[in-house]
Coordinates of C-alpha atoms in Angstrom, one line a residue:
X1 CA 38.3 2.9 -24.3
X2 CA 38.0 4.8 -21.0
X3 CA 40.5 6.1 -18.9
X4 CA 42.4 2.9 -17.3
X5 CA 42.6 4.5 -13.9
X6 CA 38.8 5.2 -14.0
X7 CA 38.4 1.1 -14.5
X8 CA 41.0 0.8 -11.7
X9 CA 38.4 2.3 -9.5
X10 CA 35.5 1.0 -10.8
X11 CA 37.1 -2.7 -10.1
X12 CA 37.7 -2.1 -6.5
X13 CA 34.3 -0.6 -5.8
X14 CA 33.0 -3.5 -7.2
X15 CA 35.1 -6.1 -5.0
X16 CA 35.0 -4.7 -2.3
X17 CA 32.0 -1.8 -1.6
X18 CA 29.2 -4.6 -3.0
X19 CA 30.6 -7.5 -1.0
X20 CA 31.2 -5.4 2.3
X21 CA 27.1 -3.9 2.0
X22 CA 25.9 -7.4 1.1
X23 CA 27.9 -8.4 4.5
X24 CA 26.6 -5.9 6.8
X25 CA 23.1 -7.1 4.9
X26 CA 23.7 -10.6 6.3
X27 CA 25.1 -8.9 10.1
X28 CA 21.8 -7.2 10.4
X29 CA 20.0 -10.8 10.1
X30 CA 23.0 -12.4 12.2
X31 CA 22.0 -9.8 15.1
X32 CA 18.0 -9.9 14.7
X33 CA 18.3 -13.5 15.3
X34 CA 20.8 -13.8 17.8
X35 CA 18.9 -11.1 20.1
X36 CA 16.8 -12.2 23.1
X37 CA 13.1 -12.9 22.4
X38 CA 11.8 -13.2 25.9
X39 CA 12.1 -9.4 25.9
X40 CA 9.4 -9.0 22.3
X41 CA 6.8 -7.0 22.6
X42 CA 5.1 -9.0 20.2
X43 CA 2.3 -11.5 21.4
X44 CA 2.1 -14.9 20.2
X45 CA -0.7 -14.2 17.9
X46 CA 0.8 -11.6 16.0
X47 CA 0.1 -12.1 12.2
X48 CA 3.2 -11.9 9.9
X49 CA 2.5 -12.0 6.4
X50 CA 3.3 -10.7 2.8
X51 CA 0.4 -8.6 1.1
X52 CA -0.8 -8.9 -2.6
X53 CA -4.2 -6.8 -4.2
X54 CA -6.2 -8.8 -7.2
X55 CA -5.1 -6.8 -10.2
X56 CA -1.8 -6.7 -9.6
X57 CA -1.3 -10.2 -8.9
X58 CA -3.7 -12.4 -10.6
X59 CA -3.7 -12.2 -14.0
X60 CA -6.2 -14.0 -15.7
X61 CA -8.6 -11.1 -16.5
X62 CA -11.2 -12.6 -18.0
X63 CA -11.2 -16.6 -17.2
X64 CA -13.7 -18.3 -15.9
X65 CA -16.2 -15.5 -16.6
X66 CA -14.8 -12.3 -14.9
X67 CA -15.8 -9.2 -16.0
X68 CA -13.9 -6.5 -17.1
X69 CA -12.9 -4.1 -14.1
X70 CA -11.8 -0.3 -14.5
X71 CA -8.3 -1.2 -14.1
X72 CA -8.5 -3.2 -17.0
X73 CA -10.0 -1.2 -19.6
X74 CA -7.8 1.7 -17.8
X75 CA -4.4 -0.4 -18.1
X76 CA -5.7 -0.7 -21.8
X77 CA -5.6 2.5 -22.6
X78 CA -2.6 4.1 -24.0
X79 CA -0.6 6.5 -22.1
X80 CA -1.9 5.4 -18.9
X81 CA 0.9 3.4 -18.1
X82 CA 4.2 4.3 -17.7
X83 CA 5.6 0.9 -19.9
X84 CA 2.5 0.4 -21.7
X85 CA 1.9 -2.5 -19.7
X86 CA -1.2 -3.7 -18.3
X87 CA -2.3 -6.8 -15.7
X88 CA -3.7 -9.4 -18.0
X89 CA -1.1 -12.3 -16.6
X90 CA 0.4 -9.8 -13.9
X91 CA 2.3 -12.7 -12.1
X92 CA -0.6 -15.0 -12.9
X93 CA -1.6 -16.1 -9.2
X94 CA -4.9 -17.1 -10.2
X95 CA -2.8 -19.9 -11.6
X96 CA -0.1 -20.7 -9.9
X97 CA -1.4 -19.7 -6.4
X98 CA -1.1 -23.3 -4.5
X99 CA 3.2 -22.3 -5.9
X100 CA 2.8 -19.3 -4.0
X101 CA 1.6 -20.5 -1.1
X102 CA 4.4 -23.3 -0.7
X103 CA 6.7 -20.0 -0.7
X104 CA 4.8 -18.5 1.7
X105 CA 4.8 -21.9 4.0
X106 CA 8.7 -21.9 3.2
X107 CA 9.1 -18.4 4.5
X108 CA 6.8 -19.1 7.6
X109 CA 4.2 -16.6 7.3
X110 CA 0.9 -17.0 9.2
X111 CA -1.2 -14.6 7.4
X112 CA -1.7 -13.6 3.7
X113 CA -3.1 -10.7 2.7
X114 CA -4.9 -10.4 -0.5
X115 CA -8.2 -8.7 -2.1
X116 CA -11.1 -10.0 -3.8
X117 CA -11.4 -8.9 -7.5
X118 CA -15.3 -7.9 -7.5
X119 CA -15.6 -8.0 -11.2
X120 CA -14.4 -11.7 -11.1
X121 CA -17.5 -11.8 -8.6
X122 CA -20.3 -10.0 -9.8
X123 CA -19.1 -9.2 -13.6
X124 CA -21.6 -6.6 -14.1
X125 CA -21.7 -6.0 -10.4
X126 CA -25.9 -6.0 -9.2
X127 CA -26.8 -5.8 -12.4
X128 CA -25.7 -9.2 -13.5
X129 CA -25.8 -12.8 -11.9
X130 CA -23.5 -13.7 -9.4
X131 CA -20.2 -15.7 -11.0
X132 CA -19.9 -19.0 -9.3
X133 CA -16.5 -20.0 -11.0
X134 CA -15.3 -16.8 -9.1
X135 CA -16.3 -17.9 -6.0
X136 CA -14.8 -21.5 -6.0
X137 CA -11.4 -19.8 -6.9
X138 CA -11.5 -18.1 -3.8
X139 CA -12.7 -20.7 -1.9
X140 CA -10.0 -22.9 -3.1
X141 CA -7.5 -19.9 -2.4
X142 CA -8.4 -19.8 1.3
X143 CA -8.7 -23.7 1.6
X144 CA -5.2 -23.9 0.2
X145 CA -4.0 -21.1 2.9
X146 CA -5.9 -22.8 5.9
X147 CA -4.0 -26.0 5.4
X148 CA -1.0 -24.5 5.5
X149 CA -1.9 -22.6 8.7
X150 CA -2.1 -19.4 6.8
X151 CA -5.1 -16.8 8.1
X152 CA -6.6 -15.3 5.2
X153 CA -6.7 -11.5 5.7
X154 CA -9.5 -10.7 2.7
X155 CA -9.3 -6.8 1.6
X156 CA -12.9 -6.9 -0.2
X157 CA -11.2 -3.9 -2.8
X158 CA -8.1 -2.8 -3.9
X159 CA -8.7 0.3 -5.8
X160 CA -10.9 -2.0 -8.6
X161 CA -14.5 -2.6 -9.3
X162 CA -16.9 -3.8 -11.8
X163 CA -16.5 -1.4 -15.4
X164 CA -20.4 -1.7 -15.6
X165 CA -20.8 0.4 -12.0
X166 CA -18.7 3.5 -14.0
X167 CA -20.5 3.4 -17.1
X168 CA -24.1 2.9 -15.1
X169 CA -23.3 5.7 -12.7
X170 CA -20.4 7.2 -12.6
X171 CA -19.0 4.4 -9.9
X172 CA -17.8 6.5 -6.4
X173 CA -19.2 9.7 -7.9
X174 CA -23.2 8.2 -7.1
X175 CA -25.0 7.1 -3.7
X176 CA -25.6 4.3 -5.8
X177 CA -22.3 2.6 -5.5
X178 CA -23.2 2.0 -2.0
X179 CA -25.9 -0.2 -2.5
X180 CA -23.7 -2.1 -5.1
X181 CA -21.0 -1.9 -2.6
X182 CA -23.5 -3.7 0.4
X183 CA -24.6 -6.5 -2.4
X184 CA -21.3 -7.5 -3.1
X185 CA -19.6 -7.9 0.4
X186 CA -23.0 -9.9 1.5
X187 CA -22.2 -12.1 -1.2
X188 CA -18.6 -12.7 -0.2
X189 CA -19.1 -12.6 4.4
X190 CA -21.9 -15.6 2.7
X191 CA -19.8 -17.7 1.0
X192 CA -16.0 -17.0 3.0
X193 CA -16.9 -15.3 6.2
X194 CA -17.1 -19.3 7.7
X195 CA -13.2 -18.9 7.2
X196 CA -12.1 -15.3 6.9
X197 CA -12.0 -13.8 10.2
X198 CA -9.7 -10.5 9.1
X199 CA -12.4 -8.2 7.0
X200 CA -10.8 -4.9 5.2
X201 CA -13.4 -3.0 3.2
X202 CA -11.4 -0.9 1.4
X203 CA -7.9 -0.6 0.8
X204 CA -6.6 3.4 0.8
X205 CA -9.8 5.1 0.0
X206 CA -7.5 8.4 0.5
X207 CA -5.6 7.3 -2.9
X208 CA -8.3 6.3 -4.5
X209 CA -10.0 9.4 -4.2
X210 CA -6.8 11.6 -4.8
X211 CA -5.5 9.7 -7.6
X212 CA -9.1 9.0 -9.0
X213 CA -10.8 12.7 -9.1
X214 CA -7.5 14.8 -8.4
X215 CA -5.2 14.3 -10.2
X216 CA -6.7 11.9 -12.8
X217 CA -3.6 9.1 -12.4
X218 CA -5.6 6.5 -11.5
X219 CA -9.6 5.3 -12.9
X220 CA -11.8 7.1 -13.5
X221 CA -9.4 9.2 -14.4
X222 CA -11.0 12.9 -13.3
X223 CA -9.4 15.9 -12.7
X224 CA -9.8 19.8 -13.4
X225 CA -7.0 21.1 -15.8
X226 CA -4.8 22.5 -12.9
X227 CA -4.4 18.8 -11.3
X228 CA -3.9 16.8 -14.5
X229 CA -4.2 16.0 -17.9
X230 CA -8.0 15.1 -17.4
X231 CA -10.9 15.5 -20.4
X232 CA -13.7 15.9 -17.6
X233 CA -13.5 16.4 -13.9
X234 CA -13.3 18.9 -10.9
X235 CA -10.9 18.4 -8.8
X236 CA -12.4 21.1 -6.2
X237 CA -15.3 19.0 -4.9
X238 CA -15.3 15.6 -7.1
X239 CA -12.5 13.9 -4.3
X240 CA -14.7 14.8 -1.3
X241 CA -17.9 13.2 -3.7
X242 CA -16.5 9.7 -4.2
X243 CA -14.7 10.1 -0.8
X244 CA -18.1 10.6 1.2
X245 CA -19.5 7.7 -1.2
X246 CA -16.8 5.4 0.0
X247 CA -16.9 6.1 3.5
X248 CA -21.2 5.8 4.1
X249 CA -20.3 2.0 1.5
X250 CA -17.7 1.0 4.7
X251 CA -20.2 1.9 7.3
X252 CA -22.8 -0.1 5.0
X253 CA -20.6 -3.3 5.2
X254 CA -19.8 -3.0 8.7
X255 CA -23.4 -2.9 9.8
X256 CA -24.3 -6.2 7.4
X257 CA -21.2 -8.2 8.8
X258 CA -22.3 -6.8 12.6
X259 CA -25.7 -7.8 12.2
X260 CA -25.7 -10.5 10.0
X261 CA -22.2 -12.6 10.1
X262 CA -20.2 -11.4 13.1
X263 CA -21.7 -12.9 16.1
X264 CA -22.1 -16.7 14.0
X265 CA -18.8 -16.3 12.4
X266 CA -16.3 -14.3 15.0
X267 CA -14.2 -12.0 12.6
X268 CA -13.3 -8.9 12.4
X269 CA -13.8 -6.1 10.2
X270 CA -11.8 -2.7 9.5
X271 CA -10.6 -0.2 6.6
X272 CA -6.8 -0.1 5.3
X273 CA -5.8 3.8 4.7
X274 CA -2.1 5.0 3.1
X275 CA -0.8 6.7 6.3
X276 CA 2.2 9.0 5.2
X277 CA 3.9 10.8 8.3
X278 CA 3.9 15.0 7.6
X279 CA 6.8 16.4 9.7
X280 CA 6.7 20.4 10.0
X281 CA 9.7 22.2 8.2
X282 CA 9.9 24.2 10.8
X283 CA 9.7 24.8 14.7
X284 CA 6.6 27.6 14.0
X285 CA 3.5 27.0 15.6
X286 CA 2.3 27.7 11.5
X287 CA 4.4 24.9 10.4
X288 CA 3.4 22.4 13.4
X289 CA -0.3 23.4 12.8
X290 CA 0.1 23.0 9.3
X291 CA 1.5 19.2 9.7
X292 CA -1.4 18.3 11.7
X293 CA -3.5 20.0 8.7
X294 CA -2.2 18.0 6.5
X295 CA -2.8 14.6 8.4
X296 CA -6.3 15.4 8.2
X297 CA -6.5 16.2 4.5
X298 CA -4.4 12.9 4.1
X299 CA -5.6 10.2 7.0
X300 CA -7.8 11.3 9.2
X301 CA -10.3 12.3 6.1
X302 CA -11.2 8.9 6.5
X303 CA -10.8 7.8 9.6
X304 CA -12.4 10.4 11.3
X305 CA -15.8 9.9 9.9
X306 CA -15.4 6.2 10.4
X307 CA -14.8 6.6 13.8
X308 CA -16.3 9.7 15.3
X309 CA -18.8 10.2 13.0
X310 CA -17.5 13.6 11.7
X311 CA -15.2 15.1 9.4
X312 CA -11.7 16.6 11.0
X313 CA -12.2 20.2 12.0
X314 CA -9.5 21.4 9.6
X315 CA -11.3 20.4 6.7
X316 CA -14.6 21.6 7.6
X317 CA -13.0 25.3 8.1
X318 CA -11.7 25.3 5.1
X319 CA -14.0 23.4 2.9
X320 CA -16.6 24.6 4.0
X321 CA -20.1 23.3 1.8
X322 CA -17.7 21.7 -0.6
X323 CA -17.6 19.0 1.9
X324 CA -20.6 17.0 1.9
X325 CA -22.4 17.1 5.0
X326 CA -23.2 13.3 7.2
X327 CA -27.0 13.2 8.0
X328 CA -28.1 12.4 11.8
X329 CA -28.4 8.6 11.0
X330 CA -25.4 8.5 8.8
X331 CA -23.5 9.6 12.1
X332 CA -24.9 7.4 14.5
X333 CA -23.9 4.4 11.8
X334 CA -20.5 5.7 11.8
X335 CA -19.3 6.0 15.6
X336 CA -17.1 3.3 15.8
X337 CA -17.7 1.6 12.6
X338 CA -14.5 -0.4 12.7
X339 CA -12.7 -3.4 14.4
X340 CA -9.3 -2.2 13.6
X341 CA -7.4 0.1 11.5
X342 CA -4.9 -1.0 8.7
X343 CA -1.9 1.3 8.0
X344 CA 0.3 1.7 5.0
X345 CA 3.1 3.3 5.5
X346 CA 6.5 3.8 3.6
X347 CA 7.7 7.4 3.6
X348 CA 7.3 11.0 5.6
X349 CA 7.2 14.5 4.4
X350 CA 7.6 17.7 5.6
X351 CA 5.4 20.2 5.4
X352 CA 4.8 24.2 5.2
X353 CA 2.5 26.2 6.2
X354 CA 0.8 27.9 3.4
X355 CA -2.1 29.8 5.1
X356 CA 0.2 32.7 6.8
X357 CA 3.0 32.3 4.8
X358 CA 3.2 32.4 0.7
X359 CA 4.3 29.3 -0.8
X360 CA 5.7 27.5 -4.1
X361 CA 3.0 25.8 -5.8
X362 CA 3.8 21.9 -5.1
X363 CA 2.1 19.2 -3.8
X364 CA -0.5 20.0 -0.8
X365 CA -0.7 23.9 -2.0
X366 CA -4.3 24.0 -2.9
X367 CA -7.6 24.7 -1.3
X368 CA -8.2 21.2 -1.4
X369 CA -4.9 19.8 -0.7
X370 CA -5.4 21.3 2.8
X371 CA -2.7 24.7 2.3
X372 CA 0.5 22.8 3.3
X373 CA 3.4 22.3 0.8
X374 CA 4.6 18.7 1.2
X375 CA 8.4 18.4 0.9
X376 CA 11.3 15.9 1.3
X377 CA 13.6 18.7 1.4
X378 CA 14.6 21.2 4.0
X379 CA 17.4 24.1 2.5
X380 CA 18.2 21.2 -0.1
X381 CA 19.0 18.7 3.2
X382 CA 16.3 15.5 2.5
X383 CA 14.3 14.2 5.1
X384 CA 15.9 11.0 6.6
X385 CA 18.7 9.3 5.4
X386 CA 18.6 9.5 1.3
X387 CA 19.5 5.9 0.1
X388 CA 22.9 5.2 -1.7
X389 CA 22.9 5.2 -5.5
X390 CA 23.5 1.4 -6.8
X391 CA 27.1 0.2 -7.6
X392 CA 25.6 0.1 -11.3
X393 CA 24.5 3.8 -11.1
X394 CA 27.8 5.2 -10.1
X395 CA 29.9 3.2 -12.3
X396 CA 27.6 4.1 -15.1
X397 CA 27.9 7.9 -14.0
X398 CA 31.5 7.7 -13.5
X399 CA 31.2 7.5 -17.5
X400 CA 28.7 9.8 -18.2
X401 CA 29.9 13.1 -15.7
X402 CA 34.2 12.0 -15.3
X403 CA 33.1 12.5 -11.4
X404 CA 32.4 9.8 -9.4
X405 CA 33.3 11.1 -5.8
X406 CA 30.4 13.8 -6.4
X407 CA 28.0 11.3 -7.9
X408 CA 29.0 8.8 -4.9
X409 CA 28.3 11.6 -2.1
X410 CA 25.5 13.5 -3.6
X411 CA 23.5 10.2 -5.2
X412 CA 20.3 12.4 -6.0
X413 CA 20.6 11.2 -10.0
X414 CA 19.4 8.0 -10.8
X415 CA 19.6 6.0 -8.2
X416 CA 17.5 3.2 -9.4
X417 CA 14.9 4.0 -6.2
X418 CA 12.1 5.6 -6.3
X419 CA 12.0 9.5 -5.7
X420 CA 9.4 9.8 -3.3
X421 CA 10.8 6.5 -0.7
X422 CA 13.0 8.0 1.9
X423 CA 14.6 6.1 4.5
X424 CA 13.3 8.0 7.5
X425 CA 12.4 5.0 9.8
X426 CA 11.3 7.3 12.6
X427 CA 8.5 8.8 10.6
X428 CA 7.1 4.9 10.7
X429 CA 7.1 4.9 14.9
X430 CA 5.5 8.4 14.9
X431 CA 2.8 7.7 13.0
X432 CA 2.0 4.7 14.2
X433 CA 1.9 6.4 17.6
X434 CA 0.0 9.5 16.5
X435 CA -2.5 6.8 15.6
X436 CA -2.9 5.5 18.8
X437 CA -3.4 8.5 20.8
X438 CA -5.8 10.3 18.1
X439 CA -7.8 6.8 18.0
X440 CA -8.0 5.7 21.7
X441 CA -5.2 2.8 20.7
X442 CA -7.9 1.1 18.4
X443 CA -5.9 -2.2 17.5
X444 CA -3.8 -2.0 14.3
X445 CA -2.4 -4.1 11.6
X446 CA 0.5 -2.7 9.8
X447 CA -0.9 -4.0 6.3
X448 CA 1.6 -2.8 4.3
X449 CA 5.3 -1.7 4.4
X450 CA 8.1 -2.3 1.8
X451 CA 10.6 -1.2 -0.4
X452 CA 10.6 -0.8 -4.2
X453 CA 13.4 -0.3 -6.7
X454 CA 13.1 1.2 -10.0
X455 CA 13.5 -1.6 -13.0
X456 CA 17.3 -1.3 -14.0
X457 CA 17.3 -3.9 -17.5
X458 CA 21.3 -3.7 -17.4
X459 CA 21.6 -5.4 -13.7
X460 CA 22.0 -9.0 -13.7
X461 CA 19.6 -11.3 -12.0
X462 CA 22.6 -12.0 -9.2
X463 CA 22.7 -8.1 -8.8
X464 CA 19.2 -8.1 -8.4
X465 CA 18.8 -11.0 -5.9
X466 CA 21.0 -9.2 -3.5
X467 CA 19.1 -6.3 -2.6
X468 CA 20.9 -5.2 0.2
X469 CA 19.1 -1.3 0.8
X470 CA 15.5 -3.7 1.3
X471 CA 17.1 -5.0 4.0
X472 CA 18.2 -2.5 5.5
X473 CA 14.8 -0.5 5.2
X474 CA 12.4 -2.8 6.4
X475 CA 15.4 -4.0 9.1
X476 CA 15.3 0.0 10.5
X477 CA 11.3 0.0 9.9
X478 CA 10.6 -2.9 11.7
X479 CA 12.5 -1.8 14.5
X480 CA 10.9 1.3 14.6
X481 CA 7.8 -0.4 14.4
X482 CA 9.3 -2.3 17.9
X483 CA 9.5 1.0 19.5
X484 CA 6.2 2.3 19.1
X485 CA 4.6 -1.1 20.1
X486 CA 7.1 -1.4 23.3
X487 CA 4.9 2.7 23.8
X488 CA 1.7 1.1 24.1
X489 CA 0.6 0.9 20.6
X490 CA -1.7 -2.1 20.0
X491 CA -0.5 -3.3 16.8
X492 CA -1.4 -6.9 16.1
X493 CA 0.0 -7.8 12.9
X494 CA 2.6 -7.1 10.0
X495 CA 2.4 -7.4 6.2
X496 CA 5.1 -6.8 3.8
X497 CA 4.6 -5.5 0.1
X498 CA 5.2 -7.8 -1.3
X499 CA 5.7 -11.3 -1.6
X500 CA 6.6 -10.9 -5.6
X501 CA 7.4 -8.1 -8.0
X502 CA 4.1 -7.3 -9.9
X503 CA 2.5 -5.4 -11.8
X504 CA 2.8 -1.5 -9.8
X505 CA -0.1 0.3 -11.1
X506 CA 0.7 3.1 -13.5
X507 CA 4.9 2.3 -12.9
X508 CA 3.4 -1.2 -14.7
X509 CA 6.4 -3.8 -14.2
X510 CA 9.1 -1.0 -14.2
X511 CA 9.4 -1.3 -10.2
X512 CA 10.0 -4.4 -8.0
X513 CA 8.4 -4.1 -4.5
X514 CA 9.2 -8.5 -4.6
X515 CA 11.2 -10.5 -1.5
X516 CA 10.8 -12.6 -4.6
X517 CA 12.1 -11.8 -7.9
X518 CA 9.9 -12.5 -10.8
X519 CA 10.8 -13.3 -14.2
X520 CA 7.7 -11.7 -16.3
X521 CA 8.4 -13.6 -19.5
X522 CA 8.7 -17.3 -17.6
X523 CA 7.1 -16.5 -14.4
X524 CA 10.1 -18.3 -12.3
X525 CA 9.9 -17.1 -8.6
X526 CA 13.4 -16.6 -7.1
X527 CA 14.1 -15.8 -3.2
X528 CA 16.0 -12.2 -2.8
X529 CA 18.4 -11.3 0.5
X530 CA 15.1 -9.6 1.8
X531 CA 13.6 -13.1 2.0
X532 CA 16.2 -14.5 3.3
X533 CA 16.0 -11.6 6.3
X534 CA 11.9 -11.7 6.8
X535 CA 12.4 -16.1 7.2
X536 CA 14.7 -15.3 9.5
X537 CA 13.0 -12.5 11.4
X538 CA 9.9 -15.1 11.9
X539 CA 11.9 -17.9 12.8
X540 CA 13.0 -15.6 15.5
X541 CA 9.3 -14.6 16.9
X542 CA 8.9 -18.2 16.7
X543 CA 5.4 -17.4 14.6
X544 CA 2.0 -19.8 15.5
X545 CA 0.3 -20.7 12.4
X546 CA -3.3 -21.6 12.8
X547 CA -5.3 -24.8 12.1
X548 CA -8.0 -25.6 10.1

């Protein structure tokens, strides 16, 4: 038995702290609804919709003739994933997608954003036939959305590709992935491009390079010994390799849909790239050059090339040969090779100059990393607003330390969230705007932004449901979001990740991104507080869907 005064406690927290957040939850939707719309900055053919990829959601890895991707033989491998889980079913949208689609409708979306799994197009990518029984799922996907008034926004990859183009060539690591890359998204502006009018190439190229040849988290899993736990890699030069690889593929596929599918078929066509805001630690002209340092080795790595033909200037001084150089006509078939930019963005850091001054090896440090310590902390003080430990957490601590006022005011333990998602909502407006001056206000779709909780087995599914700190994060995002736009920026669209829990790459189902909660063993979908609050938020913009 525990101390009787310690359960006194614990009862009142729990009838009347949980009830009082989950009713200033409900307030903030009471308030977003209530407010004037005349006032919105929002046009009336803003996109609002949910985002999903292929491998986390669809399941079904190798029905109907898919091929195996690198995420699955990578999920298959032990160790890789954190609870030794992999995407087989995932939430098993490849079956039960015309379900997900009625939530969608229910919710009011307009837009959904989702990615084509190439393997499940081309198996054995150019080297193989093309797999019809692929493309008539999609088609049926983006019939199903197009009755409902839903605009398909089609990312052609999410971070996976045919296993064949690794074991060929080496995938990213070879100039041959870019002719692989141009024969694949022919195939799919052919056969959807009469439908799809929202094109994304890739989605975060920047992670996929990092997490790919870096650090080795993510397939192919490369990395020198000083990044990771890798057998074979360099993490030095291999990033900038697959990076250059990626970018010339994107310029590839923007030239076939401009000069073969564009004019006939009226889309639109851009790249999607992770977009984390770096705030300096300091007021130093070190520390404010360093920040803009580190968007470059982050962000504008990518976008730079994409846009102006050229790599950031920061990277070239530092890098020096180690970053592969663009050719005359490579340039020329870069300027401008977009139609928009997509921007994922859910946290900030700060950052440290580590050129003039010495630093503690961490995140950003290297050579490669661009010389600028990331940080959430400044003097032990996090950056933005740390979010609350769950009532769970701190009656569990209560137990475990005999403190709960020191757990309940420094809630750095385990707060069920995940350690590297602060609530710093204004990092969200300045990037946003930092995009828009750097890129002459090139039109934007926020493509992702969301919330996750770590998994927490001993919360019931009520507990669960009622996830209050969502709401309250995208609530202070999407007003942030507001602010930029009401600036200037030219942002024409919103997606929240996700619609469901799923399957969270190397986390596997251990964190729950979901507006829906998702039972893994029956697949039941289940509306949390967060949907409740996005309905409501749409109902408010009074959101067009489209027509077939």
């Amino acid at each position: 038995m525990g101390n009787p005064s310690a359960y006194g406690i614990l009862f009142l927290l729990e009838l009347v702290l949980l009830p009082l957040a989950i009713s200033s939850a409900l307030q903030t939707l009471k308030k977003s609804s209530s407010s004037s719309s005349e006032s919105s900055p929002i046009p009336a053919d803003f996109l609002f919709g949910t985002a999903s990829s292929s491998y986390q959601f669809e399941g079904a890895y190798l029905s109907d003739g898919k091929g195996l991707s690198n995420w699955d033989i990578f999920a298959h491998t032990p160790g890789r994933i954190f609870d030794g889980s992999n995407g087989d079913v995932a939430v098993d949208e490849y079956h039960r997608y015309l379900e997900d689609i009625n939530i969608m409708d229910t919710l009011g979306v307009n837009s959904y954003r989702f990615s084509i799994s190439w393997a499940r197009i081309l198996p054995r990518g150019r080297f193989g036939d093309v797999n019809f029984a692929g493309i008539s799922y999609y088609n049926r996907l983006i019939d199903a959305l197009l009755l409902k008034g839903i605009q398909p926004f089609v990312t052609l990859t999410h971070y996976d590709l045919p296993q064949e183009l690794e074991e060929r060539y080496g995938s990213w690591l070879s100039p041959e992935s870019r002719e692989d890359f141009a024969y694949y998204v022919d195939i799919c502006f052919k056969h959807f491009g009469d439908r799809v009018k929202y094109w994304v190439t890739f989605n975060e190229p920047n992670m996929q390079a990092m997490d790919g040849y870096r650090t080795g988290l993510f397939p192919p899993a490369r990395c020198s010994s000083t990044f990771g736990n890798c057998t074979y890699g360099d993490s030095e030069k291999e990033p900038f390799i697959a990076a250059h690889n990626i970018i010339l593929a994107h310029a590839t596929a923007v030239d076939i849909y401009r000069t073969k599918y564009q004019k006939e078929q009226g889309g639109s066509i851009g790249i999607v790239v992770q977009c984390v805001w770096f705030e300096p630690i300091s007021n130093s002209t070190a520390d404010k050059v360093a920040a803009e340092r580190a968007l470059s080795f982050f962000m504008n790595w990518f976008l730079d090339p994409v846009i102006f033909g050229k790599y950031p200037t920061e990277m070239t001084q530092i890098l020096g040969s180690d970053l592969p150089a663009f050719c005359s006509h490579d340039k020329e078939k870069l300027k401008n090779g977009l139609d928009f930019i997509g921007i994922n963005h859910y946290t900030s850091f700060y950052v440290q100059d580590c050129i003039l001054s010495e630093c503690e090896p961490g995140l950003g440090t290297t050579r490669a990393e661009g010389l600028c310590r990331h940080s959430q902390t400044k003097d032990g003080v996090p950056l933005g607003e740390l979010v609350r430990a769950s009532i769970h957490f701190v009656f569990q601590f209560y137990h475990e330390t005999s403190n709960l006022i020191s757990v309940a005011l420094h809630p750095t333990a385990k707060t069920g969230e995940l350690w590297w998602q602060l609530k710093y909502p204004e990092g969200f407006e300045k990037i946003v705007t930092y995009v828009k001056e750097r890129y002459n206000n090139i039109p934007m779709f926020i493509t992702e932004n969301g919330y996750g909780q770590q998994e927490n087995p001993n919360l019931s599914i009520a507990e669960l449901l009622q996830d209050v700190r969502r709401v309250d994060y995208m609530s202070s995002y999407w007003d942030s979001l507001l602010t930029a736009i009401r600036k200037g920026a030219d942002v024409k669209g919103y997606f929240v990740w996700s619609l469901l829990d799923n399957f969270e790459w190397t986390d596997g189902y251990t964190v729950r991104f979901g507006l829906y909660h998702v039972d893994y063993t029956t697949q039941k979908r289940t509306p949390k507080l967060s949907a409740a609050w996005f309905k409501q938020l749409l109902a408010k913009y009074k959101v067009a869907k489209g027509t077939m």
